[in-house]
Amino acid sequence: MAADSDRSDEPKRPADASREPASGAPTCPHCETPLYKRHCKYVCPQHGPIIDCSDPFR
């Protein structure tokens, strides 16, 4: 038997699913660490401010 790396019985996740954990908080696009909200920004503990409230794409 050959090992099958693509298992068809596993549910497919949307591409955007990895950006927000079950808690609903966004994650850092660089290290996937959950961001915390400070004033009007989402901040990564390692990379600093990632998302600002003035960001038109968020």
XYZ file of C-alpha atoms in Angstrom:
58
model
C 0.000 0.000 0.000
C 1.255 3.442 -0.884
C 0.848 6.289 1.583
C -1.789 8.728 0.437
C -0.990 12.269 1.584
C -4.240 13.773 0.220
C -7.016 12.302 2.356
C -10.432 12.835 0.824
C -12.256 12.237 4.128
C -10.746 15.374 5.732
C -12.920 18.489 5.456
C -11.598 21.237 3.235
C -11.039 24.582 4.926
C -11.490 27.897 3.148
C -8.241 29.701 2.347
C -9.135 32.471 4.797
C -9.770 30.070 7.702
C -6.151 30.164 8.890
C -6.300 33.963 9.346
C -8.760 33.880 12.227
C -8.839 31.240 14.986
C -12.049 29.971 16.576
C -12.042 32.946 18.950
C -12.593 35.283 15.998
C -9.403 37.267 16.569
C -7.174 37.785 13.521
C -3.696 36.266 13.421
C -0.374 37.712 12.331
C 0.260 37.031 8.620
C 3.961 36.470 9.397
C 3.909 34.110 12.393
C 0.207 33.093 12.837
C 0.224 34.351 16.459
C -3.163 35.705 17.598
C -3.180 39.502 17.568
C -4.355 41.599 20.479
C -6.262 44.841 20.117
C -4.711 48.056 21.419
C -6.625 51.298 20.826
C -7.327 51.285 17.083
C -4.718 48.691 16.083
C -4.262 44.930 16.068
C -0.774 44.209 17.389
C 1.457 41.130 17.089
C 3.697 40.541 20.134
C 6.671 39.866 17.801
C 6.053 42.137 14.802
C 4.227 45.137 16.283
C 1.163 46.826 14.746
C -0.266 44.821 11.844
C -3.769 46.188 11.207
C -4.933 49.757 11.776
C -8.563 50.873 11.999
C -7.957 53.178 9.023
C -7.034 50.173 6.856
C -9.652 50.194 4.075
C -9.137 46.488 3.301
C -10.045 45.166 6.746
